Structures are given as structure tokens and as C-alpha cells.
Coordinates of C-alpha atoms in Angstrom, one line a residue:
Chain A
X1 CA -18.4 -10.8 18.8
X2 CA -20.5 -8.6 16.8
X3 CA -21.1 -6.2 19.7
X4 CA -17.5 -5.6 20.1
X5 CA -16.6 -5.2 15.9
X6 CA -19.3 -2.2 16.7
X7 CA -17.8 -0.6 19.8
X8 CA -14.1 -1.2 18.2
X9 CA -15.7 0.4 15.4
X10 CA -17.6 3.5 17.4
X11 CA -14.4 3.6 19.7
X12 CA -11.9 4.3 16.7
X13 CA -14.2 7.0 14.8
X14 CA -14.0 9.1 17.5
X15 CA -10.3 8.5 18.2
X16 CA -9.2 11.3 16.1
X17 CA -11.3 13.7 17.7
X18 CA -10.5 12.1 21.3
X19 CA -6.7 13.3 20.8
X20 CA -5.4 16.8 21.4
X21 CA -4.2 18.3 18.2
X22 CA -1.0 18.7 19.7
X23 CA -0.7 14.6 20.5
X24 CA -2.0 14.2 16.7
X25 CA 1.1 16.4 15.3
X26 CA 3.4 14.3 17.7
X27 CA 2.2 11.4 15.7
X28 CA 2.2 13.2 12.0
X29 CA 5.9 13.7 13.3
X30 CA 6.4 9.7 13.9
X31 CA 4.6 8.8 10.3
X32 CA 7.4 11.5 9.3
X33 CA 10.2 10.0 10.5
X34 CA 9.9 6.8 9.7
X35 CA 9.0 8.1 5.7
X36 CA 5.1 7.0 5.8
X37 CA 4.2 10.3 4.2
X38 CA 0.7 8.8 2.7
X39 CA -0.8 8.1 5.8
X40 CA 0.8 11.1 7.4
X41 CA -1.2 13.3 4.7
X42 CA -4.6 11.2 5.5
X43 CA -4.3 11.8 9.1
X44 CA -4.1 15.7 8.2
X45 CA -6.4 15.5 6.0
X46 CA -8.4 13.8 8.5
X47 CA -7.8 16.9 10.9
X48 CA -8.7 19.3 8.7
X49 CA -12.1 18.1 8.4
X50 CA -12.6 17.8 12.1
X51 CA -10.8 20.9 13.3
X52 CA -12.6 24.3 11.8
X53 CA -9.1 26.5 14.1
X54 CA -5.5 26.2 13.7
X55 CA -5.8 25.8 9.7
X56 CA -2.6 27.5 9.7
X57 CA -0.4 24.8 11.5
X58 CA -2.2 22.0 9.5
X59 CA -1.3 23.6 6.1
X60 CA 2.3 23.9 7.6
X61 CA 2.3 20.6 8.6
X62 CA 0.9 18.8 5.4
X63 CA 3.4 21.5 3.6
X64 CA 6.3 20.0 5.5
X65 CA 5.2 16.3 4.8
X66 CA 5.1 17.4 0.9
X67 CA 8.2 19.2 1.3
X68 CA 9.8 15.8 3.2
X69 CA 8.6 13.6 0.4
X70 CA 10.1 16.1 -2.1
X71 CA 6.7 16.8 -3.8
X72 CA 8.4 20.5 -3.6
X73 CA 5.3 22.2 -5.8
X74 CA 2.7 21.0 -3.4
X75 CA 4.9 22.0 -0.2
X76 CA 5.2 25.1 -1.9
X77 CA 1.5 25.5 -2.3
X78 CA 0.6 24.9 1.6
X79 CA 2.8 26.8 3.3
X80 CA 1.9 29.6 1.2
X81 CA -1.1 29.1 2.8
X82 CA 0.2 30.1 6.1
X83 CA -0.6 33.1 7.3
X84 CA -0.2 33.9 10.7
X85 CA 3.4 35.4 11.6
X86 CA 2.9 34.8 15.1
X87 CA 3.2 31.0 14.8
X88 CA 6.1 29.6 16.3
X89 CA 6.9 27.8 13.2
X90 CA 6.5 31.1 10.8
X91 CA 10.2 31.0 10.3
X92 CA 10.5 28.0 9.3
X93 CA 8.0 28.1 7.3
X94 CA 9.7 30.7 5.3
X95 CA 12.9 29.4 4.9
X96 CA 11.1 25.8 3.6
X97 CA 8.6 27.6 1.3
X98 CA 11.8 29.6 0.0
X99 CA 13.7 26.9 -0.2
X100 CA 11.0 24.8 -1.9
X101 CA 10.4 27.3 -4.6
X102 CA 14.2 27.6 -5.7
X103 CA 13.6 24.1 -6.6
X104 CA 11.1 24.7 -8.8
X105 CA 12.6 27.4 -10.7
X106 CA 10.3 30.0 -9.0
X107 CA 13.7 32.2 -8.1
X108 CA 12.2 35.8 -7.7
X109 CA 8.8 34.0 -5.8
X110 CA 11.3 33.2 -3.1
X111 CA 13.5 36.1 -3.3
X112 CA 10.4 38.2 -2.8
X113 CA 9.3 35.9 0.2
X114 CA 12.6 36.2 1.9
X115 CA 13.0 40.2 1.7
X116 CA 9.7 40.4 3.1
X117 CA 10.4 38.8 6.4
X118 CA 12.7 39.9 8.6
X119 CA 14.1 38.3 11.1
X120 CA 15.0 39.0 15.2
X121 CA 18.2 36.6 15.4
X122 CA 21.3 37.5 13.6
X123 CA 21.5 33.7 12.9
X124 CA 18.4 34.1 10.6
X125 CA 19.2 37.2 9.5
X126 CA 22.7 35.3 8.1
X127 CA 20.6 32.5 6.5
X128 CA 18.4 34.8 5.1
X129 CA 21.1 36.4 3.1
X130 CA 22.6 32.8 2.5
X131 CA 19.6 31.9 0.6
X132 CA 19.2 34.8 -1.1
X133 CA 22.8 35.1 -2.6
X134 CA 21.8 30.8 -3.2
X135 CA 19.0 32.3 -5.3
X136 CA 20.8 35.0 -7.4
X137 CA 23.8 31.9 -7.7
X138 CA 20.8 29.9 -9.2
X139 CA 19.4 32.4 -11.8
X140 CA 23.6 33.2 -12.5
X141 CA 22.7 36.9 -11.4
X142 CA 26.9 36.9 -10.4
X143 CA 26.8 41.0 -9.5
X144 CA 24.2 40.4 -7.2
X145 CA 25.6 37.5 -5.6
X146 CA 28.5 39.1 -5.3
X147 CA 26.9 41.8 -3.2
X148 CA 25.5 39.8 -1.1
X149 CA 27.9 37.3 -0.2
X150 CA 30.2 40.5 1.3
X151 CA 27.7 39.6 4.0
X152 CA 29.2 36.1 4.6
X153 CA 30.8 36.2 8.1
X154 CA 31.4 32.1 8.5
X155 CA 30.5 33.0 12.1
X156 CA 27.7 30.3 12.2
X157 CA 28.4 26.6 11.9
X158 CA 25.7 25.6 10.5
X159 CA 26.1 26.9 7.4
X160 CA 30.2 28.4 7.4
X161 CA 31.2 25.5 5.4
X162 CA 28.2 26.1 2.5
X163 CA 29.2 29.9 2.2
X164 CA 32.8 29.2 1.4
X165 CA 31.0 26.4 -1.0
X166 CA 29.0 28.7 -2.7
X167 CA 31.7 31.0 -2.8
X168 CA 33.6 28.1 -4.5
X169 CA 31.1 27.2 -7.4
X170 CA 30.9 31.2 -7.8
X171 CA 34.7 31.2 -8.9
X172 CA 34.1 27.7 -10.7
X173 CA 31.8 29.5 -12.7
X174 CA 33.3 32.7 -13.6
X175 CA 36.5 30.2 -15.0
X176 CA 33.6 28.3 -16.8
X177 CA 34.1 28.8 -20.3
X178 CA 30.5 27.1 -22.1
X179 CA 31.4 25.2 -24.8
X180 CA 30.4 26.4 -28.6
X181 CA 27.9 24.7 -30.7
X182 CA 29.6 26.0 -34.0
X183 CA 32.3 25.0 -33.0
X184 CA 31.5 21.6 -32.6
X185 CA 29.7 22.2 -35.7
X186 CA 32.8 22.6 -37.2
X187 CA 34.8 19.9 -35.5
X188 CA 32.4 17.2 -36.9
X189 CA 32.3 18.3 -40.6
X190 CA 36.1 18.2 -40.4
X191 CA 36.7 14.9 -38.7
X192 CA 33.0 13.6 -37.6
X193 CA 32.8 12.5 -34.1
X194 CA 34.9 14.7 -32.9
X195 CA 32.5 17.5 -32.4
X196 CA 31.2 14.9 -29.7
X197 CA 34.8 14.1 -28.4
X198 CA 34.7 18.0 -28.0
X199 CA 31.5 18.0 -26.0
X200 CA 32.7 15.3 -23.7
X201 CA 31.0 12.7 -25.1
X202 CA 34.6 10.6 -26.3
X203 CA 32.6 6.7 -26.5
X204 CA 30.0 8.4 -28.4
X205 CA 32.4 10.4 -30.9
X206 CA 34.5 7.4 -32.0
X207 CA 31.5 5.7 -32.6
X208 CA 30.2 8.2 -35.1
X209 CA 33.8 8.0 -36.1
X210 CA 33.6 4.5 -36.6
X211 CA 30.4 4.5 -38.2
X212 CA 31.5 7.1 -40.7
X213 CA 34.3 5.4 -41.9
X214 CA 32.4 2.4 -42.5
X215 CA 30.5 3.8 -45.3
X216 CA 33.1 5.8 -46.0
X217 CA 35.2 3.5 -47.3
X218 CA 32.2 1.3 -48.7
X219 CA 31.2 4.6 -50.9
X220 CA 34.7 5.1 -51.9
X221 CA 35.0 1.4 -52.9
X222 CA 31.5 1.7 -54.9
X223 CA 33.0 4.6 -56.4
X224 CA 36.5 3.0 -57.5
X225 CA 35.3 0.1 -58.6
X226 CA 31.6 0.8 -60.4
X227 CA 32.0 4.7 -60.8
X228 CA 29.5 7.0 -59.9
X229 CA 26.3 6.2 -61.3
X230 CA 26.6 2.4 -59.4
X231 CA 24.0 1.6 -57.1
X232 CA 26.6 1.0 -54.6
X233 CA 27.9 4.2 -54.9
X234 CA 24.6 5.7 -55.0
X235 CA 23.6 3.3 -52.1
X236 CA 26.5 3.7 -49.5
X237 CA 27.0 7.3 -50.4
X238 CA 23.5 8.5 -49.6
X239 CA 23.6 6.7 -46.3
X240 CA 27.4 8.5 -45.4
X241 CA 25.8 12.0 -46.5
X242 CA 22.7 11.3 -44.5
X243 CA 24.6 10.3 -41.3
X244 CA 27.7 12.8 -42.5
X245 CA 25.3 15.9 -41.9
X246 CA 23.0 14.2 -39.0
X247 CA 26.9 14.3 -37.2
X248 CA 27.3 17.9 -37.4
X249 CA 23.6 18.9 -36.3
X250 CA 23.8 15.8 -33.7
X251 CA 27.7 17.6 -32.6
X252 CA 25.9 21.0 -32.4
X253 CA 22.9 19.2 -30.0
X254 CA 25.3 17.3 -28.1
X255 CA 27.0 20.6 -27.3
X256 CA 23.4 21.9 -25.9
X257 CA 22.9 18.7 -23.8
X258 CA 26.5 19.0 -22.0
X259 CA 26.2 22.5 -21.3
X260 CA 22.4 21.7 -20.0
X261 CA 24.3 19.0 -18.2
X262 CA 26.9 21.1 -16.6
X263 CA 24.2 23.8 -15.3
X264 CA 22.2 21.5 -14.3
X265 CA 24.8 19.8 -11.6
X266 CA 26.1 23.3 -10.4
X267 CA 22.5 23.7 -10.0
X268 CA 22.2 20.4 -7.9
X269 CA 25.4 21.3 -5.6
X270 CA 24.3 24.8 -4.6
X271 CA 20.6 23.4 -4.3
X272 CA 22.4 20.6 -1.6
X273 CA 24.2 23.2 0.2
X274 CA 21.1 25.7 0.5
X275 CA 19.5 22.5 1.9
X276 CA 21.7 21.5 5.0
X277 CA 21.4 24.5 6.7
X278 CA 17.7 24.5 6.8
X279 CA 17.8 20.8 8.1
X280 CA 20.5 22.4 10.6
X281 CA 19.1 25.2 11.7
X282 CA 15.2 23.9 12.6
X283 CA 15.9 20.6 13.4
Chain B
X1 CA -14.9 6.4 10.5
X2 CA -16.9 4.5 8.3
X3 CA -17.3 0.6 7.8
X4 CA -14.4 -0.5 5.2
X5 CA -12.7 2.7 5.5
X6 CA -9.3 0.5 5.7
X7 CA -6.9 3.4 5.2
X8 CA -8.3 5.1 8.2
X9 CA -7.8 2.0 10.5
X10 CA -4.6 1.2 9.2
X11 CA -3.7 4.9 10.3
X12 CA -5.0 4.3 13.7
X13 CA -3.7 0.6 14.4
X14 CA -0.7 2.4 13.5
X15 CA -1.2 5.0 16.4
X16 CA -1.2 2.3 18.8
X17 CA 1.9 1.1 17.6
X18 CA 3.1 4.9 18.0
X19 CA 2.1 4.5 21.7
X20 CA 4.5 2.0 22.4
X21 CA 1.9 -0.3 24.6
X22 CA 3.3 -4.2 25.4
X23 CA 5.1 -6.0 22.5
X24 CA 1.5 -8.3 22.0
X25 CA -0.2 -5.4 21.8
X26 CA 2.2 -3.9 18.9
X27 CA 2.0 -7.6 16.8
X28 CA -1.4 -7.3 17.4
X29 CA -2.3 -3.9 15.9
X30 CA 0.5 -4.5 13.2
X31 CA -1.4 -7.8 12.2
X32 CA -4.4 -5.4 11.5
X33 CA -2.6 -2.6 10.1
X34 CA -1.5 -5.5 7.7
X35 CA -5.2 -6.9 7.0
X36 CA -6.3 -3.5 5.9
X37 CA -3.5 -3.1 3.3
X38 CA -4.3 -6.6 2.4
X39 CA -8.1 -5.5 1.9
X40 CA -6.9 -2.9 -0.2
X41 CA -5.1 -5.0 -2.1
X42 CA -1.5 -3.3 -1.3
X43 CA 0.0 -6.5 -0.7
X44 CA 4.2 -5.1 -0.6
X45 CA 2.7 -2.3 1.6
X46 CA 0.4 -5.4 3.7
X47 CA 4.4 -8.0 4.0
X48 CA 5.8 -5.2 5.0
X49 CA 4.4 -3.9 7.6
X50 CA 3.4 -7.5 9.1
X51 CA 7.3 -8.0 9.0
X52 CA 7.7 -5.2 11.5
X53 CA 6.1 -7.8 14.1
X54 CA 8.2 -9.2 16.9
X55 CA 7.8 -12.9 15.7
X56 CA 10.5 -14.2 18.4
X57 CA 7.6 -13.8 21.0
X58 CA 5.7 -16.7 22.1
X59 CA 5.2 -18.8 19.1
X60 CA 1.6 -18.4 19.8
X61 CA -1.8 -18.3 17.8
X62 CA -1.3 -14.3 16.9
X63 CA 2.4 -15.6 15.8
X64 CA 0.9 -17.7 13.3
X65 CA -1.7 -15.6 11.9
X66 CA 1.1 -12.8 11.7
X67 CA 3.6 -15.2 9.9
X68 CA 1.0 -16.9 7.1
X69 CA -0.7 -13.3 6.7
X70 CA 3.3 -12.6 5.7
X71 CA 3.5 -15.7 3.6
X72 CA -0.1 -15.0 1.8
X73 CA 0.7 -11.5 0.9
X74 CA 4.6 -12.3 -0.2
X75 CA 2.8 -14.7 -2.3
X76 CA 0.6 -12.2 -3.9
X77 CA 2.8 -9.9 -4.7
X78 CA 5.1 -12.4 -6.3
X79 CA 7.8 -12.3 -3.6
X80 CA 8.0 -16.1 -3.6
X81 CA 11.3 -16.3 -1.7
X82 CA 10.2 -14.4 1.1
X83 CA 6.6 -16.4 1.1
X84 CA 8.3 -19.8 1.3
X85 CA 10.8 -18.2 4.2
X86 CA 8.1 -17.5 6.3
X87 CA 6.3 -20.8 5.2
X88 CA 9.3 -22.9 6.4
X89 CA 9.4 -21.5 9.8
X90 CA 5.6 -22.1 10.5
X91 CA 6.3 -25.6 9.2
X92 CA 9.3 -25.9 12.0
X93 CA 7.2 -24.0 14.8
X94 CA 3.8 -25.4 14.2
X95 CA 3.7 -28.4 12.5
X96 CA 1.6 -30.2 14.8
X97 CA -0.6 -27.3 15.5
X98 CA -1.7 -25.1 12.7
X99 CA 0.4 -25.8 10.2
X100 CA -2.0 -28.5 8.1
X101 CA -4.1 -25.3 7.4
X102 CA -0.9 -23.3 5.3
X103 CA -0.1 -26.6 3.7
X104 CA -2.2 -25.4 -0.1
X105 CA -0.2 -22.2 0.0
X106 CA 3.4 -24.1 1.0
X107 CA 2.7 -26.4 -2.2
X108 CA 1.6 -23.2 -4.3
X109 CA 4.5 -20.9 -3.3
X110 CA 7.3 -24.1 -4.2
X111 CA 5.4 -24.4 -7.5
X112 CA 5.7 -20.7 -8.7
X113 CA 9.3 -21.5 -7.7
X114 CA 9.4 -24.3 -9.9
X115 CA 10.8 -26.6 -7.1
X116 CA 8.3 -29.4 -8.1
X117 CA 9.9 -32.2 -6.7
X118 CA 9.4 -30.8 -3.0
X119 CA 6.3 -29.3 -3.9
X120 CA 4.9 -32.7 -5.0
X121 CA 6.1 -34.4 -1.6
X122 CA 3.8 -31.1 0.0
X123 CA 1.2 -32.6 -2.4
X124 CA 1.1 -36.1 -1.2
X125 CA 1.0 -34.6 2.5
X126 CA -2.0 -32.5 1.4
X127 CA -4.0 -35.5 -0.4
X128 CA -3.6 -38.0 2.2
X129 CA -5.9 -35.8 4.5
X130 CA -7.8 -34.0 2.2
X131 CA -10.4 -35.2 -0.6
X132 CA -8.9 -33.3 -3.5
X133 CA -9.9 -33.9 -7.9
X134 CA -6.3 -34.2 -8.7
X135 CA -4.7 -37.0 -7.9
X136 CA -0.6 -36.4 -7.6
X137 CA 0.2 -39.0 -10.5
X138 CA -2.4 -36.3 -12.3
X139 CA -0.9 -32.8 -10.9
X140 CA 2.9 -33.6 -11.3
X141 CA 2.7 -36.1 -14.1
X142 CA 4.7 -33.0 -16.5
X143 CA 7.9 -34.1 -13.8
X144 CA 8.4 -37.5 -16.7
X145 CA 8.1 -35.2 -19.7
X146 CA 8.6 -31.7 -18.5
X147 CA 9.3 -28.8 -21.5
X148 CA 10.9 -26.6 -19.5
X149 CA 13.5 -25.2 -21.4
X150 CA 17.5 -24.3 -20.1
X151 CA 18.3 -20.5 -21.3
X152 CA 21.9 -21.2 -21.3
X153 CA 21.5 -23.9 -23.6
X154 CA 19.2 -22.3 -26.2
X155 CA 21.9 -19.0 -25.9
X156 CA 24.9 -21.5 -26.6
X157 CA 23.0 -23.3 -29.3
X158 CA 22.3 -20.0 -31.2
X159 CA 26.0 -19.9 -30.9
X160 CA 26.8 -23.1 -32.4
X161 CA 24.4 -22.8 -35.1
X162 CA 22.6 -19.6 -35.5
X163 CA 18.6 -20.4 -35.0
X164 CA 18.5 -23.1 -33.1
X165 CA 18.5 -21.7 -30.0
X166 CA 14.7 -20.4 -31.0
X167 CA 13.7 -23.4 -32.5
X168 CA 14.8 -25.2 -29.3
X169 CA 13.1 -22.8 -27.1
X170 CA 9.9 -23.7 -28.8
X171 CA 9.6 -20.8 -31.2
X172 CA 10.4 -22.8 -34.8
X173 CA 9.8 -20.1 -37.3
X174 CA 11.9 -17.4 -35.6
X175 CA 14.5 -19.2 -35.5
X176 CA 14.1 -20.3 -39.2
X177 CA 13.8 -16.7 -39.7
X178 CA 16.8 -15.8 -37.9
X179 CA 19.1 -18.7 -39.4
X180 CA 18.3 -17.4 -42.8
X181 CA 18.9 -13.5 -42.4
X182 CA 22.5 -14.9 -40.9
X183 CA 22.7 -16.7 -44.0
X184 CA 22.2 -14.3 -46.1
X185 CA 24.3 -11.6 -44.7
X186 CA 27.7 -13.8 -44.4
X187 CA 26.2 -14.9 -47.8
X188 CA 26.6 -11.2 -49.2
X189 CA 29.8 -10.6 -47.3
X190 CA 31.9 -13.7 -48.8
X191 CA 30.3 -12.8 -51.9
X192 CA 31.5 -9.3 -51.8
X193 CA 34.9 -10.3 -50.6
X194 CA 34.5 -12.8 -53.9
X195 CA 34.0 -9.9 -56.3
X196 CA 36.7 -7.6 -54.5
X197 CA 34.4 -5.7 -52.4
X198 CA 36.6 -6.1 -49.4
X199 CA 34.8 -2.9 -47.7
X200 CA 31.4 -4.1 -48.5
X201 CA 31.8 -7.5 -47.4
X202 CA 33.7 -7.1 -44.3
X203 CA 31.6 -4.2 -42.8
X204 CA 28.2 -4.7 -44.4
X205 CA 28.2 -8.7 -44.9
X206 CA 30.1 -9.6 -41.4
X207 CA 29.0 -6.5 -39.8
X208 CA 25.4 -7.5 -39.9
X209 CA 26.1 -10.9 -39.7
X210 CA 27.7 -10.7 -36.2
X211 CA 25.0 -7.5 -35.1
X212 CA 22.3 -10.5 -35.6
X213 CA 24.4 -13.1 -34.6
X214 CA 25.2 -12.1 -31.0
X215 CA 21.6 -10.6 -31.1
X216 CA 19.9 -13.8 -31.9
X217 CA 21.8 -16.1 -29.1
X218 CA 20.7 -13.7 -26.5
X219 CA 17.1 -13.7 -28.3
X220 CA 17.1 -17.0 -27.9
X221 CA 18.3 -16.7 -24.2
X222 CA 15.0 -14.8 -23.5
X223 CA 12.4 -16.9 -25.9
X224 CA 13.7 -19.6 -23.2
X225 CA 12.6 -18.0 -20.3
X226 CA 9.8 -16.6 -21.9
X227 CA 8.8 -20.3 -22.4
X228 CA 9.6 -21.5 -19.2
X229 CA 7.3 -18.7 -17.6
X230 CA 4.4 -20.0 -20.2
X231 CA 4.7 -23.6 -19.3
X232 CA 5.4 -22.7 -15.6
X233 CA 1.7 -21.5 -15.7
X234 CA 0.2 -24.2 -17.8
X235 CA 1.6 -26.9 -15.4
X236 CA 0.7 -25.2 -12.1
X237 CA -2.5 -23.6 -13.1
X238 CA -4.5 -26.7 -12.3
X239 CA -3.0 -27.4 -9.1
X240 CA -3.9 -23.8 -8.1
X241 CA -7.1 -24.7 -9.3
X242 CA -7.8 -28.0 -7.1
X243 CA -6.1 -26.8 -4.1
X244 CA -8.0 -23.5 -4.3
X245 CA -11.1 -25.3 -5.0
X246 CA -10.6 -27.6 -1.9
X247 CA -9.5 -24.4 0.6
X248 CA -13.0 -22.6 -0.3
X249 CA -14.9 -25.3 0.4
X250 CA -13.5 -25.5 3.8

């Protein structure tokens, strides 16, 4: 029993060395698709350590295993470790390590990466420009994506219906009016709460509302009835003039937060429609 | 690959289910991928990749290791209902021939699910062939005077009279506590309303009154369940304890 425990043993430690490095990949890609990214990354680990060539396609690899688990900084980091432009995954290794960046924010990092490659195909060449005009849509940079989206031809289907999308959020935005925060300033000092009705936050406005008239009319009813040295007065109006004036600064926050909100979901839908054409295209 | 390097085999037994071989062969390396998450303690990761196994094959001996390895690690990591699924199946399929041996774990699992009475039946099965300290009269004696407490009723209690819900959960002086702030705030309300504070009383007095009135019947909702969860593990600790005692010394 023991005997075979140590050639099971001896038999599996040289198991990853006994596959090709292709048959390995063609397993990383199994781990991949069934979402078992940990031991996806420990098998490429595992190759790194055993194989001193090919260091390229293993930091695309383990940069497309980030990039599928949505650890976007560290996908980001390994496949700008790729260096050889003859692989036969450079492309898409661009368009990931682009497209990863944009999600973290690092808009002229990818910009940069993209107008340094060129591409042979006209299909690339299209979804380079795609996700460069994505990019400028991103930072709001509206004159340059308006430029670039003359380029737009809707020829290719993987990606016709996200141009006219972008396209879309593009007018959505230019109608966008952003909401003011003196405004809702002002709102709530008139009537509080309805600085927050005016940020879109109605359940939470006529709560303040609420709340405000509540000591409200227990300070005016200290006031009327015991005058103004009472220690109800004194009492319930402190608490209305403490939560009277935390209203207008809360209104003038809340205003921050929506328009924070609203960015942030434009943000989301062009992020979605930059996405399915890379899943498209190299899939 | 070094001795206990568990992550590294579980990778590879995963390989060989990757290389589609026979489905005994796939059980097989799935039972070990499943041991080496069980060695590293993942025991979610260890149920449920040993759920992946084809267990309509031949009920045979790799079958039953597969389906109590299932039911062990279910039971570790708390998933009792999927512990005692797997449990009564290797009852129906091997109760002449194996199952004696998942018996300790059958009575644990019904336990942690506070099904006592069955789990005491389980007991008596285990006792009568094994030489165990408890006797059942000993492990399931709480059954006559059990504490456990109903959450619905300590919630409607607090309802009917505000503190008694705690107090009936076990926990006295909360609910002494809570009673009397209740008190105190319809206290100051009708008083209010008394004096012609009609604002002050009916917003301040009744407002708070109700905040910690509704508050306090679902606190007492939760001090129930929080009791039943103590006493859950004072009454089945020691039959953990005995049974465990007994499987070791196998």
C-alpha cells in the first residue's frame, strides 16, 4: 500500500511537467469555464515555475483568468506583461488589457495602448475605434467622441447594435441637465425635504418632512404655551434647528450622491456595451 | 509535488476528471479532489465538488465513501439539510452493509436540527451495539423538561404586554428594562396630553412609545432564537461528546 501512496505520489509530481504546455492551457481553459479560477491561477503558477520559455502566453493566460474573475487591476497588470506582438493572442490581448483598464479609471493608459497598435483587419481596426470613442464617452471628452464615432459604419455585427448604443447615451447625455446643490440648498430651507424630493430621493424627503414638523410643532407648542425661555422651547427648538440646518447640508449632499449615482450607471451601460464585443469578437 | 501539498492534487485529480476517463474513474478522482479540500479544511468547497459524483452508479463501496464524505463535510460547514439528505439515502441503500458506521453522524446531524425525537430513536440504535457513557434516558432526558423557547410567542407576548416576551425568552432584566422605558414614555405622553401638550404627547410620548414598542416584540423575537441556539448546544454538546468519544476509540 505504501509502495503505491509513493509512486501515486512520484507519478503526480511529474505530471505537470509530463503534459505539453499546450494540453496544460486546454485544461486552464476547462478550470475557466466552469469558473474555478483559484486553481486555474495555481496550475499557472505551477507552469511558470517549471517552464523558463513562453512567459508571455502564461502572463496572458493568468491575465485572462484575472480578467474572467473580474480582478480587472491584476488582469491589467499581466497582460501588460506581454510582450511579444507576434503571438497569436497579441490582439486580444490588447483589446482585454484596454478594456480592463477603462474599468479601472486608467482612461488615457488604454487610450495610449490602443493608438499604439494597429491592426491588419478592418474588423479590428472598427473596434479599435469603438473602444476608443467608449473611452473618451467614459472620461465625458464629448468633442472627441464625437469625432470618432463619424467612424461608426454598423457594418459589423458584433458590435452595430453597441455603436448606435453609445451613440444613444451620447445624446442622453448632452440632454442631461445635473442637478444643482444650491438649489437643493434652497429647496430644503424653504420646505425641508424637499431638497431630497428634488434629488430623487421622495421616501427620504417626506421623512425629513415629517420629522421636521414633529418638532416643529412641539417647539411652537413650548413656545405658545411656556414662552421662550421654557425648557421645552429651549429643548425642542434646539433639536428642530439642529436637524433644520443638517436638512439643507444633508439636501446639498444628497444632490452629490444622485449625480454620483447617475454617472456612475451611464458609466456601467457603456462599460457593458464595450464588453460584448470583446466577448464577440475573440470568442 | 510535495507530501500534503493538497491544493496541488486537488488540481490534478481534477485533470483526470478533465480527461473524461470511465464514470468510476471520475467518482473516484472527485472523491479525492474532495479529501484534499476536506484536509484543508474548505469543507463548502470539499460538498461540493463530491456532489459532482455520479451517485446513481453501482451503489457500491466508492458510493458510500463519496456519499458520507458529502454528509461529513455538509455537516461541517453547517449545511445540516443537505448532511441529513445524503445521510437518509445511505440509510435506504446500505443499511445492512455500511451504514452502522454513519450512524454517530446521522444522530449528530438530526440533533443540530433539533429533531430530537428521531435523533433519540438513532440513539437507541447506536447504544444497543455500541458501549457508549451516556445512557439515552441520560442524553435526551431535556425532551421531559426541554427550555427551548417559541420566537413567535415571546414576539406576540411583547405585544400583549411590552417585556414579557424578554423575560419569557430567558433574559428577565431586559425585559424589565424594556417594560419600564414603555412605561415611561406613554407615561410622559398621557401626561403631556394631561397638561395640553397635545404635540408633545402625541409625537414624543406615543412616538417613542411605539418606536420601542414594535422594537422590543421583535427584540424579543430574536432573544428567543438566540436562546434556543444556546440551549441547542448545551443539550447536544454531550452527546457530541460520547458519540465522538466512542467513534475515536474505534
Amino acid at each position: 500500500m505504501r509502495s503505491i501512496l509513493i509512486a501515486l505520489i512520484g507519478f503526480m509530481s511529474h505530471q505537470i511537467m509530463a503534459q505539453t504546455f499546450d494540453e496544460n492551457i486546454a485544461f486552464v481553459n476547462y478550470l475557466n469555464v466552469n469558473r474555478n479560477y483559484e486553481q486555474s491561477l495555481f496550475l499557472l503558477n505551477k507552469m511558470k515555475s517549471t517552464t523558463s520559455s513562453r512567459t508571455d502566453s502564461l502572463n496572458f493566460f493568468v491575465g485572462k483568468t484575472y480578467y474572467l474573475d473580474q480582478q480587472l487591476q491584476n488582469a491589467s497588470d499581466f497582460f501588460d506583461k506581454v510582450q511579444d506582438t507576434s503571438l497569436p493572442f497579441w490582439n486580444e490581448s490588447v483589446f482585454f488589457n484596454a478594456f480592463s483598464k477603462l474599468n479601472i479609471e486608467h482612461y488615457s493608459e488604454a487610450e495610449k495602448l490602443l493608438k499604439e497598435n494597429s491592426f491588419e483587419s478592418n474588423l479590428l481596426k472598427s473596434l479599435k475605434d469603438f473602444e476608443l470613442a467608449g473611452s473618451h464617452l467614459l472620461r465625458r471628452d464629448f468633442v472627441t467622441f464625437d469625432y470618432i464615432s463619424t467612424n461608426f459604419s454598423q457594418n459589423y455585427f458584433q458590435f452595430s447594435q453597441q455603436e448606435k448604443s453609445l451613440i444613444s447615451i451620447r445624446e442622453d447625455l448632452r440632454n442631461h441637465k445635473s442637478k444643482s446643490p444650491l438649489l437643493a440648498g434652497i429647496f430644503s430651507a424653504v420646505v425641508p425635504g424637499t431638497g431630497r424630493i428634488y434629488a430623487g430621493k421622495t421616501g427620504l424627503g417626506l421623512g425629513t418632512l415629517i420629522t421636521s414638523v414633529i418638532f416643529g410643532l412641539q417647539t411652537w407648542e413650548g413656545y405658545r404655551k411656556d414662552g421662550v425661555e421654557s425648557a421645552r422651547f429651549i429643548i425642542f427648538g434646539s433639536l428642530f434647528s439642529i436637524f433644520y440646518v443638517g436638512n439643507i447640508w444633508g439636501s446639498v449632499y444628497t444632490i452629490k450622491i444622485a449625480n454620483e449615482e447617475f454617472n456612475e450607471a451611464v458609466n456601467h451601460k457603456i462599460l457593458v456595451d464595450l464588453h460584448i464585443p470583446l466577448r464577440t469578437v475573440f470568442n | 509535488m510535495d507530501i500534503g501539498d493538497y491544493e496541488y492534487a486537488a488540481v490534478e485529480y481534477e485533470r483526470i476528471v478533465y480527461n473524461n476517463p470511465p464514470p468510476d474513474v471520475v467518482n473516484q478522482a472527485l472523491l479525492k479532489e474532495g479529501l484534499c479540500y476536506k484536509a484543508l479544511t474548505d469543507y463548502k468547497l470539499a460538498s461540493s465538488v463530491l456532489s459532482r459524483a455520479n451517485l446513481f452508479l453501482d451503489q457500491d463501496s466508492t458510493n458510500y465513501v463519496i456519499r458520507y464524505e458529502i454528509a461529513l463535510n455538509s455537516y461541517l460547514a453547517e449545511d445540516y439539510p443537505s448532511a441529513l439528505s445524503q445521510l437518509t439515502q445511505l440509510e435506504y441503500f446500505f443499511k445492512n452493509n455500511g451504514y452502522d458506521k454513519v450512524l454517530f453522524l446521522h444522530i449528530l446531524t438530526l440533533n443540530a436540527l433539533r429533531r430530537w425525537e428521531e435523533a433519540k430513536e438513532k440513539y437507541q440504535e447506536y447504544v444497543n451495539v455500541n458501549e457508549v457513557e451516556l445512557t439515552v434516558e441520560e442524553a435526551y432526558g431535556f425532551l421531559n423538561k426541554t427550555k427551548i423557547k417559541d420566537s413567535e410567542k415571546a414576539e406576540s407576548l411583547s405585544y400583549f404586554l411590552p417585556g414579557v416576551g424578554q423575560m419569557y425568552a430567558g433574559y428577565f432584566g431586559r425585559g424589565l428594562l424594556s417594560g419600564f422605558l414603555q412605561a415611561v414614555f406613554i407615561g410622559y405622553g398621557a401626561y403631556s396630553l394631561y397638561e395640553g401638550y397635545f404635540f408633545s404627547g402625541a409625537l414624543t410620548g406615543v412616538g417613542l412609545f411605539w418606536a420601542f414598542y414594535s422594537g422590543g416584540s421583535r427584540h424579543a423575537k430574536y432573544l428567543a432564537q438566540k436562546k434556543n441556539e444556546e440551549l441547542t448546544a448545551k443539550y447536544n454538546e454531550p452527546i457530541k461528546e460520547a458519540l465522538l468519544k466512542r467513534e475515536l476509540s474505534k
